[in-house]
JSON list of C-alpha atoms in Angstrom, two decimals:
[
{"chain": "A", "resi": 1, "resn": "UNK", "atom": "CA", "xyz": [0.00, 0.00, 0.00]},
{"chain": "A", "resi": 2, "resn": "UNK", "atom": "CA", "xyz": [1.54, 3.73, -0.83]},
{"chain": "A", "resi": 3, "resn": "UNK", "atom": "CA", "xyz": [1.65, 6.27, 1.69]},
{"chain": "A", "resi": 4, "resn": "UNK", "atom": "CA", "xyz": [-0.69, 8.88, 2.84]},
{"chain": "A", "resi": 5, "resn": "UNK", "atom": "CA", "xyz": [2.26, 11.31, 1.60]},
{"chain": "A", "resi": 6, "resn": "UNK", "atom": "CA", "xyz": [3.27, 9.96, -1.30]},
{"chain": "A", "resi": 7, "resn": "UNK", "atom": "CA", "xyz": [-0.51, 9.96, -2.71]},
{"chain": "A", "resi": 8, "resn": "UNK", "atom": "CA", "xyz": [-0.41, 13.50, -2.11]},
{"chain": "A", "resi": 9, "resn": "UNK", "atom": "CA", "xyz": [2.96, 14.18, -3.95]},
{"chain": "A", "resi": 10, "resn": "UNK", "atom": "CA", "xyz": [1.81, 12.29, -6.88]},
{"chain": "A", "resi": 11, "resn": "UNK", "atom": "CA", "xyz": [-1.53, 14.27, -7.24]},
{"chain": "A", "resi": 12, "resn": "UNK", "atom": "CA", "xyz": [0.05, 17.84, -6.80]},
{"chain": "A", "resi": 13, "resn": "UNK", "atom": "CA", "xyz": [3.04, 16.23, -9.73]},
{"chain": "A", "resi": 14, "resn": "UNK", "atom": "CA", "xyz": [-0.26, 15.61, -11.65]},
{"chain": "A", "resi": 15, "resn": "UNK", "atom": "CA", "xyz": [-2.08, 19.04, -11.20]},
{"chain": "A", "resi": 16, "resn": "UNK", "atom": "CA", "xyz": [1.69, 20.36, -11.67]},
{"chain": "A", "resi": 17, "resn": "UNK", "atom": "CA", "xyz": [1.56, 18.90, -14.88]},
{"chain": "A", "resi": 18, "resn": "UNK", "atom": "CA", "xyz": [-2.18, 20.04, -16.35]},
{"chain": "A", "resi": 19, "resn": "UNK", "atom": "CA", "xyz": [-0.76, 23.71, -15.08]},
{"chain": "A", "resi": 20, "resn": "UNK", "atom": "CA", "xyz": [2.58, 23.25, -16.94]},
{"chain": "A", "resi": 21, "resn": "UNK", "atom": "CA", "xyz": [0.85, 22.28, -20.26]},
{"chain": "A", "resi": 22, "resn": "UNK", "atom": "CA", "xyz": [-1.34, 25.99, -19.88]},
{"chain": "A", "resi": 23, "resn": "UNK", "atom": "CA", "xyz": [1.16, 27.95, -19.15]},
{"chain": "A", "resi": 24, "resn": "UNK", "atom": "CA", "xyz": [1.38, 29.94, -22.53]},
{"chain": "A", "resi": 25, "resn": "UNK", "atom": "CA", "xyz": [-1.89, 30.97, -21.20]},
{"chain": "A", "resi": 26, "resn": "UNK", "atom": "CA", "xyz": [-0.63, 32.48, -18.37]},
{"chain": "A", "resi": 27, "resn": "UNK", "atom": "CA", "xyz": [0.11, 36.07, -16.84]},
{"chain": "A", "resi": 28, "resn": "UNK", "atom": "CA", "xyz": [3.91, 36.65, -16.09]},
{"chain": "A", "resi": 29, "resn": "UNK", "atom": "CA", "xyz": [2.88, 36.20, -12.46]},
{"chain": "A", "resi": 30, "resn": "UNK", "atom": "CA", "xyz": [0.95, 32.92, -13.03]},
{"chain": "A", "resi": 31, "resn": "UNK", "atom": "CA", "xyz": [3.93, 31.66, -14.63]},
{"chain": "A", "resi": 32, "resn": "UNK", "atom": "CA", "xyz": [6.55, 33.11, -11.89]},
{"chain": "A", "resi": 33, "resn": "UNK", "atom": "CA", "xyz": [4.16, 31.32, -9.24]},
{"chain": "A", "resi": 34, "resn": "UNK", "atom": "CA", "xyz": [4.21, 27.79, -11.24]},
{"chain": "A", "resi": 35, "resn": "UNK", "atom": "CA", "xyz": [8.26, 28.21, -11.39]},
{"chain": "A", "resi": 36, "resn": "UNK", "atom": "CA", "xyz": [7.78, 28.72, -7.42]},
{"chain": "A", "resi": 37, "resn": "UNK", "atom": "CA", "xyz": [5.52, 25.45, -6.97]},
{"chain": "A", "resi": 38, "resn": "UNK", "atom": "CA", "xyz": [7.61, 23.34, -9.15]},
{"chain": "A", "resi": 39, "resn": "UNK", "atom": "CA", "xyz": [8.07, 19.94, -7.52]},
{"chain": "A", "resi": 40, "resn": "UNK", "atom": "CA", "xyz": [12.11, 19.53, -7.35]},
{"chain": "A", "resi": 41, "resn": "UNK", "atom": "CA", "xyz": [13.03, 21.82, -10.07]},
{"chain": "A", "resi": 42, "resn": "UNK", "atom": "CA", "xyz": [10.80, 20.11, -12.58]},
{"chain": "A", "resi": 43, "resn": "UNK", "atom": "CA", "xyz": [10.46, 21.82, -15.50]},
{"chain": "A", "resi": 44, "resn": "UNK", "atom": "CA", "xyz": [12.30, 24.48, -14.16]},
{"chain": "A", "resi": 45, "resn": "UNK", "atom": "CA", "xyz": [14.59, 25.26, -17.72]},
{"chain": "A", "resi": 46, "resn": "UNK", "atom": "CA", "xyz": [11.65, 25.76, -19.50]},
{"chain": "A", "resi": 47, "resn": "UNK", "atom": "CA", "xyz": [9.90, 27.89, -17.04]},
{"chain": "A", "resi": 48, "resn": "UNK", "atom": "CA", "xyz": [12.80, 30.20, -16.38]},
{"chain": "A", "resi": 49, "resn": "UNK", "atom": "CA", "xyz": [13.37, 30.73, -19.71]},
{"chain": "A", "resi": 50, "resn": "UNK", "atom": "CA", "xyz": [9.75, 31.82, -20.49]},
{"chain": "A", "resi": 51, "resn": "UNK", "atom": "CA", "xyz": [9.71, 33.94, -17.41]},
{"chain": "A", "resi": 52, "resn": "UNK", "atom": "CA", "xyz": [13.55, 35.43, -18.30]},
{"chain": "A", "resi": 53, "resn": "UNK", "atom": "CA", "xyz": [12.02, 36.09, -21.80]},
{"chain": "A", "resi": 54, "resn": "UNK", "atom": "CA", "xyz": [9.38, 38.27, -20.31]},
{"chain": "A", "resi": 55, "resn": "UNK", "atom": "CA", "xyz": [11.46, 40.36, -18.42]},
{"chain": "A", "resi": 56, "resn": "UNK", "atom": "CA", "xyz": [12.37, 44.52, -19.83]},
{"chain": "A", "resi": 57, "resn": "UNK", "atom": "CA", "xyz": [15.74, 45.66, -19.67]},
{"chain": "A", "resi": 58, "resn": "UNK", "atom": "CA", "xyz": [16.91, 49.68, -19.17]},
{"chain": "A", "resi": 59, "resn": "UNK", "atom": "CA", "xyz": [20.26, 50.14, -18.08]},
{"chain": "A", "resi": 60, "resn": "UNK", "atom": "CA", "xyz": [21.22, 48.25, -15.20]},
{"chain": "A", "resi": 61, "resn": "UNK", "atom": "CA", "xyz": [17.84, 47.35, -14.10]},
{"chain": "A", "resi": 62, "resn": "UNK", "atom": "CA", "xyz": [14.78, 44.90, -15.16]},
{"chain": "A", "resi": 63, "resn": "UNK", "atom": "CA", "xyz": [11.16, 44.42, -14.27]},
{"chain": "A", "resi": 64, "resn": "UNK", "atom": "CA", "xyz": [8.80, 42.44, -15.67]},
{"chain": "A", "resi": 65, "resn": "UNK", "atom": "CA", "xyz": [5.43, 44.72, -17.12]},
{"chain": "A", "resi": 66, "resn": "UNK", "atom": "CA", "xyz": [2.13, 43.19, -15.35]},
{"chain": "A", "resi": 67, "resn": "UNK", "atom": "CA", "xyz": [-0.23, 42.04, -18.39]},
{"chain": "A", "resi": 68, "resn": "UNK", "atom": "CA", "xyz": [-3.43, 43.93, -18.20]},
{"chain": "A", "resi": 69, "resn": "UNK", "atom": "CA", "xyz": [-6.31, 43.63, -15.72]},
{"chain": "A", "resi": 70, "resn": "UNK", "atom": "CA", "xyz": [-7.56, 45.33, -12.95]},
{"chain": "A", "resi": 71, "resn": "UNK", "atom": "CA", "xyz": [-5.32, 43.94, -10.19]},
{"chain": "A", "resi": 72, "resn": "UNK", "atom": "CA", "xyz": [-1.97, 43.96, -12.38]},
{"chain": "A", "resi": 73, "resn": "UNK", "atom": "CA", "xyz": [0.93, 45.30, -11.65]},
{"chain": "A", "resi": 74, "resn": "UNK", "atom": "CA", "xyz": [4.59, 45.75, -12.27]},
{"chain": "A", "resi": 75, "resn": "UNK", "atom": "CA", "xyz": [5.83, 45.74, -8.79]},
{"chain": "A", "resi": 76, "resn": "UNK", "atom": "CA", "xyz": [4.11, 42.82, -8.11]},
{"chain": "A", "resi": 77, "resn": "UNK", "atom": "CA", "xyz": [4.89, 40.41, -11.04]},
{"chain": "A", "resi": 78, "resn": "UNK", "atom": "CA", "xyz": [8.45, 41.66, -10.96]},
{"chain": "A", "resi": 79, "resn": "UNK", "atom": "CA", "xyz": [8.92, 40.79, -7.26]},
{"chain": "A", "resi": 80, "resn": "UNK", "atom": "CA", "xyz": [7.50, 37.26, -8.43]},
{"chain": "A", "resi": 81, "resn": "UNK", "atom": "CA", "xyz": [9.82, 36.81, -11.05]},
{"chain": "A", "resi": 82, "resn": "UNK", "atom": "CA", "xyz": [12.34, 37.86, -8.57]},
{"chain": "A", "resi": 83, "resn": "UNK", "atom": "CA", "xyz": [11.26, 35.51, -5.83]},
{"chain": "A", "resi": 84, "resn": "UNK", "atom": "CA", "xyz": [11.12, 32.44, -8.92]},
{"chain": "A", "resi": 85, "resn": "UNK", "atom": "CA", "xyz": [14.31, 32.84, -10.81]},
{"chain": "A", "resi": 86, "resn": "UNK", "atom": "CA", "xyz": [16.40, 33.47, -6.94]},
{"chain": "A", "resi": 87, "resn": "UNK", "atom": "CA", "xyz": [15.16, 30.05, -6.69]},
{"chain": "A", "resi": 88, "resn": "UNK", "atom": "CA", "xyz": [15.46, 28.70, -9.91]},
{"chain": "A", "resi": 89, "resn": "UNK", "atom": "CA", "xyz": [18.39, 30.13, -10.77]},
{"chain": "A", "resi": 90, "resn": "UNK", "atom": "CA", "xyz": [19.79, 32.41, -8.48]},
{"chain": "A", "resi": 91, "resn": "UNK", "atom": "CA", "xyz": [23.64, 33.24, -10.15]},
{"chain": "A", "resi": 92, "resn": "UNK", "atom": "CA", "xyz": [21.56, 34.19, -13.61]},
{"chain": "A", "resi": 93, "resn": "UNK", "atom": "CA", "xyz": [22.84, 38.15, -14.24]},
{"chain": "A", "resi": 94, "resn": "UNK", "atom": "CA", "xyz": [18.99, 38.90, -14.83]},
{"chain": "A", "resi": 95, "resn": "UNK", "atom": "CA", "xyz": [18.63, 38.28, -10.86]},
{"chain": "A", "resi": 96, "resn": "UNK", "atom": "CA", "xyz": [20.40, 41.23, -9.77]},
{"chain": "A", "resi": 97, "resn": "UNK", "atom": "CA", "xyz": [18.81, 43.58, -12.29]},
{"chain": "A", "resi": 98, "resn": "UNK", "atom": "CA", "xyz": [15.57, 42.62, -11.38]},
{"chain": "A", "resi": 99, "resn": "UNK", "atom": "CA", "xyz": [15.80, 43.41, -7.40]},
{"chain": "A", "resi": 100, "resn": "UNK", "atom": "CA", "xyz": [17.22, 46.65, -8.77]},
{"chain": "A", "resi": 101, "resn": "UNK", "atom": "CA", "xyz": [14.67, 47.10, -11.15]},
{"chain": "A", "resi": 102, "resn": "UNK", "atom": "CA", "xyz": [11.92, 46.59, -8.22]},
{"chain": "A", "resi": 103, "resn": "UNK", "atom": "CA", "xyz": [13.70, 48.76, -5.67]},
{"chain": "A", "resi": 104, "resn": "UNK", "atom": "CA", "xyz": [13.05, 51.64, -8.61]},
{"chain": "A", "resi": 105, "resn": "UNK", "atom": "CA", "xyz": [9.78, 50.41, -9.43]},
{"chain": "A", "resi": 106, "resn": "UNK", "atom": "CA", "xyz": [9.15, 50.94, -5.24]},
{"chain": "A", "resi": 107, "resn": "UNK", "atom": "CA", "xyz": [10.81, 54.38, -5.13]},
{"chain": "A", "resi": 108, "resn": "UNK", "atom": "CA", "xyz": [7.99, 55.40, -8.28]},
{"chain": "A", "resi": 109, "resn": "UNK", "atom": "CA", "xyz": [5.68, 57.74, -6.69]},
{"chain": "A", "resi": 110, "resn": "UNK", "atom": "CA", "xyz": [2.22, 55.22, -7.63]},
{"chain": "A", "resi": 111, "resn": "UNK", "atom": "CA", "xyz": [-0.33, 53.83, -5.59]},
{"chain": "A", "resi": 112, "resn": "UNK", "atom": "CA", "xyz": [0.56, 50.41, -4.65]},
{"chain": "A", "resi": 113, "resn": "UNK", "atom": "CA", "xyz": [-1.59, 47.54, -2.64]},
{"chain": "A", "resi": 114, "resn": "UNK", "atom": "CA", "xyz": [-0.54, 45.81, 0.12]},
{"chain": "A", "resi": 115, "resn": "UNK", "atom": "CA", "xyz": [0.35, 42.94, -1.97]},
{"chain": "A", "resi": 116, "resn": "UNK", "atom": "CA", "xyz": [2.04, 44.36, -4.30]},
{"chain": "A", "resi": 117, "resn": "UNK", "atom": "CA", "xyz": [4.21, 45.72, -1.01]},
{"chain": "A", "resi": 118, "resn": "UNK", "atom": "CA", "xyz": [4.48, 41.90, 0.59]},
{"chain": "A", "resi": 119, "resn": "UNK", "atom": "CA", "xyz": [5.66, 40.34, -3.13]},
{"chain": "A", "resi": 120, "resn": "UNK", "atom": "CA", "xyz": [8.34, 43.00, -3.17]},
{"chain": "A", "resi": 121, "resn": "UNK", "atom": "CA", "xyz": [9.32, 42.37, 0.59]},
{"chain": "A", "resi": 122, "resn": "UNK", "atom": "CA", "xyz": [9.29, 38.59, -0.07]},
{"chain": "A", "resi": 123, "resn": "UNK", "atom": "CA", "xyz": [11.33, 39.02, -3.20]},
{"chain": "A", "resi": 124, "resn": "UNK", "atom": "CA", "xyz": [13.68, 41.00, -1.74]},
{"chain": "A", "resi": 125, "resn": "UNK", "atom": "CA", "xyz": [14.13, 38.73, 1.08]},
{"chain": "A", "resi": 126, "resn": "UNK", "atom": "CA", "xyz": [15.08, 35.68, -1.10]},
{"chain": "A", "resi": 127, "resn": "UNK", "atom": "CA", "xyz": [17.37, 38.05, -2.52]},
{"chain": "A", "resi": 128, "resn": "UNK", "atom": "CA", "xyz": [19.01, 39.09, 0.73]},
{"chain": "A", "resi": 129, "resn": "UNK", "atom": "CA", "xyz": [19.52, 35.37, 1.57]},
{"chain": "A", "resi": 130, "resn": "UNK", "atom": "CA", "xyz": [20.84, 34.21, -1.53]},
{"chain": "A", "resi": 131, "resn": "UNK", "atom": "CA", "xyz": [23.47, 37.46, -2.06]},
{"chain": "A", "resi": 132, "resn": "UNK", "atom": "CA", "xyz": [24.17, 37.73, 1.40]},
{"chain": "A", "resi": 133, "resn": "UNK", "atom": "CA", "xyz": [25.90, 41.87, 1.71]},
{"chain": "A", "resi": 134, "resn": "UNK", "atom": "CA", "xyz": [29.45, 42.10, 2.20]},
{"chain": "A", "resi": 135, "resn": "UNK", "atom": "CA", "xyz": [31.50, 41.04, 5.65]},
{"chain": "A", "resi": 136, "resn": "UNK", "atom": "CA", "xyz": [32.13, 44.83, 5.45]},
{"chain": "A", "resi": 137, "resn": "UNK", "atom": "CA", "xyz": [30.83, 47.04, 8.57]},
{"chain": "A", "resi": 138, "resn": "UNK", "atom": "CA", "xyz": [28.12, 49.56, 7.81]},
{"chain": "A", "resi": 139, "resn": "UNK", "atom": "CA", "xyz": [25.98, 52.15, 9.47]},
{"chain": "A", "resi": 140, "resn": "UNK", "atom": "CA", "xyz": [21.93, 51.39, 8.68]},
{"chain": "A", "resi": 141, "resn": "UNK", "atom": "CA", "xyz": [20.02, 54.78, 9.32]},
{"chain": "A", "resi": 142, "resn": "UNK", "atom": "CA", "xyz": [15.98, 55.11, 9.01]},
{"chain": "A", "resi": 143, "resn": "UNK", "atom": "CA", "xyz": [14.68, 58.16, 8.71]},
{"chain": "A", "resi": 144, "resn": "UNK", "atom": "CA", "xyz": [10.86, 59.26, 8.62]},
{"chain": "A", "resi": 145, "resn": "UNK", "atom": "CA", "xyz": [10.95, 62.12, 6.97]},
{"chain": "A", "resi": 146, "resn": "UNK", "atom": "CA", "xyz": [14.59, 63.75, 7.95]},
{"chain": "A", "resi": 147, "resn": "UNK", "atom": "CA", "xyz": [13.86, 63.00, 11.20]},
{"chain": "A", "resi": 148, "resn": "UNK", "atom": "CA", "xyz": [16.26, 59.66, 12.13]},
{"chain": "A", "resi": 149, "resn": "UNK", "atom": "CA", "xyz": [13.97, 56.98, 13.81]},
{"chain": "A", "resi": 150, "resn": "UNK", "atom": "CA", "xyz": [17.27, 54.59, 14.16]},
{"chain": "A", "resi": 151, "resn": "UNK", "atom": "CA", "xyz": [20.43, 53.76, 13.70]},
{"chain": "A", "resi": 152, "resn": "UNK", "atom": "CA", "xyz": [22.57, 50.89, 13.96]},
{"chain": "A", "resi": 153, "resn": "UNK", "atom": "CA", "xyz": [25.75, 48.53, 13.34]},
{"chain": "A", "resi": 154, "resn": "UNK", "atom": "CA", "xyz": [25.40, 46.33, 10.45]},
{"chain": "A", "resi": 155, "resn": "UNK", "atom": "CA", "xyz": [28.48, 43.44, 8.70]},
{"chain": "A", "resi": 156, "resn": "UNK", "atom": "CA", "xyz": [29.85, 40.77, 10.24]},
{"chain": "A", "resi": 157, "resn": "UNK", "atom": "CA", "xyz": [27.63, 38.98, 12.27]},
{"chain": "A", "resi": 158, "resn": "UNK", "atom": "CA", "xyz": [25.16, 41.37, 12.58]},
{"chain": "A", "resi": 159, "resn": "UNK", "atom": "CA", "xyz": [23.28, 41.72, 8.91]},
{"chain": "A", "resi": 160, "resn": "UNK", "atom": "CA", "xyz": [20.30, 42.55, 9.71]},
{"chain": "A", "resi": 161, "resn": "UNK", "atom": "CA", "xyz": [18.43, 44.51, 12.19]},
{"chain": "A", "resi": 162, "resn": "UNK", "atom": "CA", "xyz": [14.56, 44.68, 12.93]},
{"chain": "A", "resi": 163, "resn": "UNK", "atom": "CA", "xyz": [12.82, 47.98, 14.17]},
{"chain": "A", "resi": 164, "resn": "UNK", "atom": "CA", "xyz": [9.47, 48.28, 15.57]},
{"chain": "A", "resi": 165, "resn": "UNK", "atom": "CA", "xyz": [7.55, 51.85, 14.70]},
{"chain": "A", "resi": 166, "resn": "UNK", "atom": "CA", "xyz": [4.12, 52.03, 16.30]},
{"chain": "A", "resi": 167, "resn": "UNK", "atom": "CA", "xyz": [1.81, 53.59, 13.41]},
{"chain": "A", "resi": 168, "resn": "UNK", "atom": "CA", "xyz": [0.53, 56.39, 15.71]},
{"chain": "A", "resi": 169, "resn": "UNK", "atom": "CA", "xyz": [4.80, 57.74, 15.50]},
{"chain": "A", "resi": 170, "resn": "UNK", "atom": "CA", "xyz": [4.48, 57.66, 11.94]},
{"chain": "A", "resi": 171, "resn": "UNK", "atom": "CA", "xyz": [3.78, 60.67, 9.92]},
{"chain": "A", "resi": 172, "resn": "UNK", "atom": "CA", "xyz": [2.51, 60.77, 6.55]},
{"chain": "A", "resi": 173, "resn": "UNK", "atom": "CA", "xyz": [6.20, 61.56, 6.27]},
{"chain": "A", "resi": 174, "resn": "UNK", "atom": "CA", "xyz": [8.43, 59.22, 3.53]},
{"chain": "A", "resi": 175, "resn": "UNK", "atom": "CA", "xyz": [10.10, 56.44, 5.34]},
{"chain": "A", "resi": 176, "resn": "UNK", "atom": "CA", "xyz": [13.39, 55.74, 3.87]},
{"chain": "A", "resi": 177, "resn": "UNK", "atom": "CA", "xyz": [16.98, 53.82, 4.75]},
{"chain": "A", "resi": 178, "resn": "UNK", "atom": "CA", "xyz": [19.86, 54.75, 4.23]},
{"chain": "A", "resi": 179, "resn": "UNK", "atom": "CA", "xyz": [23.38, 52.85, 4.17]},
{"chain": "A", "resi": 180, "resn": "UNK", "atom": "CA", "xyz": [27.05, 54.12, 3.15]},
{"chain": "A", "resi": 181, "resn": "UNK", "atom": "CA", "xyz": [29.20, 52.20, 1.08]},
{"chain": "A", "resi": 182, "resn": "UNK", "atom": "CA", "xyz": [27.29, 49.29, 1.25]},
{"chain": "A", "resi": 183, "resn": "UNK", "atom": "CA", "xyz": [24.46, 47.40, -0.47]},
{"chain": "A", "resi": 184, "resn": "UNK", "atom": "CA", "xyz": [20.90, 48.37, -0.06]},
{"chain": "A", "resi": 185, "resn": "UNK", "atom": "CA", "xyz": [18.52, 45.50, -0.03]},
{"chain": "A", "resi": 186, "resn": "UNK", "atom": "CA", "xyz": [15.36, 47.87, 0.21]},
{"chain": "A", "resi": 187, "resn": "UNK", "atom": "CA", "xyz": [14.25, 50.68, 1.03]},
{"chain": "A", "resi": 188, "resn": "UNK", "atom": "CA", "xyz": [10.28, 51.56, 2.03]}
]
């Protein structure tokens, strides 16, 4: 007798497969979240090259244009993309252009959803963890406004740092941070 598990794993590899087969059908966000879902990399070459083949190039930076609807958007199929191909294939050059491609997309003064603002954290946190910053020591600032909220010691051991802002000290003031000679993974 199989498995409780392994019945389960067999009919997800089978809906897998009826999603692969439509996924010239999809958005660029359908097919970044079936890249995502793939069961052990499978598929994964063809996927990533559809998404890759998707994705704009300006410059130094990349995004990946929402197809139309009422709920597209940019910001969120590119941090999908992003979040996909980190996993898929995170040393591919179009990687790095696309979290710098979303970090511009962010800075864009548009009205955004909420989930368009969790895909681009999420995305940017693969990111993070798969180009970890340099051992380099670094001063992290946050500002609201120009007024600075915090500050702190970042490299080494210490590469991140979480800060806790009760919405009634926020302003409708731009929340930024700010880093010197060091990467920026995001900035809000």
């Amino acid at each position: 007798q199989r498995h409780g598990l392994a019945l389960i794993v067999d009919v997800i590899g089978l809906e897998h497969e009826a999603t692969f087969a439509r996924r010239g059908d999809m958005s660029a966000a359908g097919q970044a979240l079936l890249l995502s879902a793939a069961p052990h990399g499978q598929h994964s070459q063809e996927l990533t090259s559809a998404l890759l083949g998707r994705v704009q190039v300006r410059g130094e930076i990349a995004w990946v244009a929402a197809d139309q609807g009422p709920l597209a958007s940019d910001v969120r199929a590119t941090g999908l993309s992003l979040r996909a191909l980190t996993r898929a294939a995170p040393d591919h050059p179009m990687v790095h252009r696309l979290a710098k491609g979303l970090i511009e997309l962010l800075r864009a003064p548009t009205q955004r959803t909420t989930h368009d603002h969790a895909w681009a954290l999420i995305a940017l946190e693969a990111y993070r963890r798969a180009h970890p910053s340099a051992d380099q020591a670094y001063t992290a600032q946050v500002f609201a406004d120009s007024e600075l909220l915090t500050e702190t010691e970042l490299g080494g051991d210490h590469k991140q740092h979480e800060v806790a802002i009760p919405m009634a000290e926020l302003t409708a003031g731009r929340l930024t941070c700010a880093v010197e000679d060091a990467p920026l993974h995001y900035r809000a």
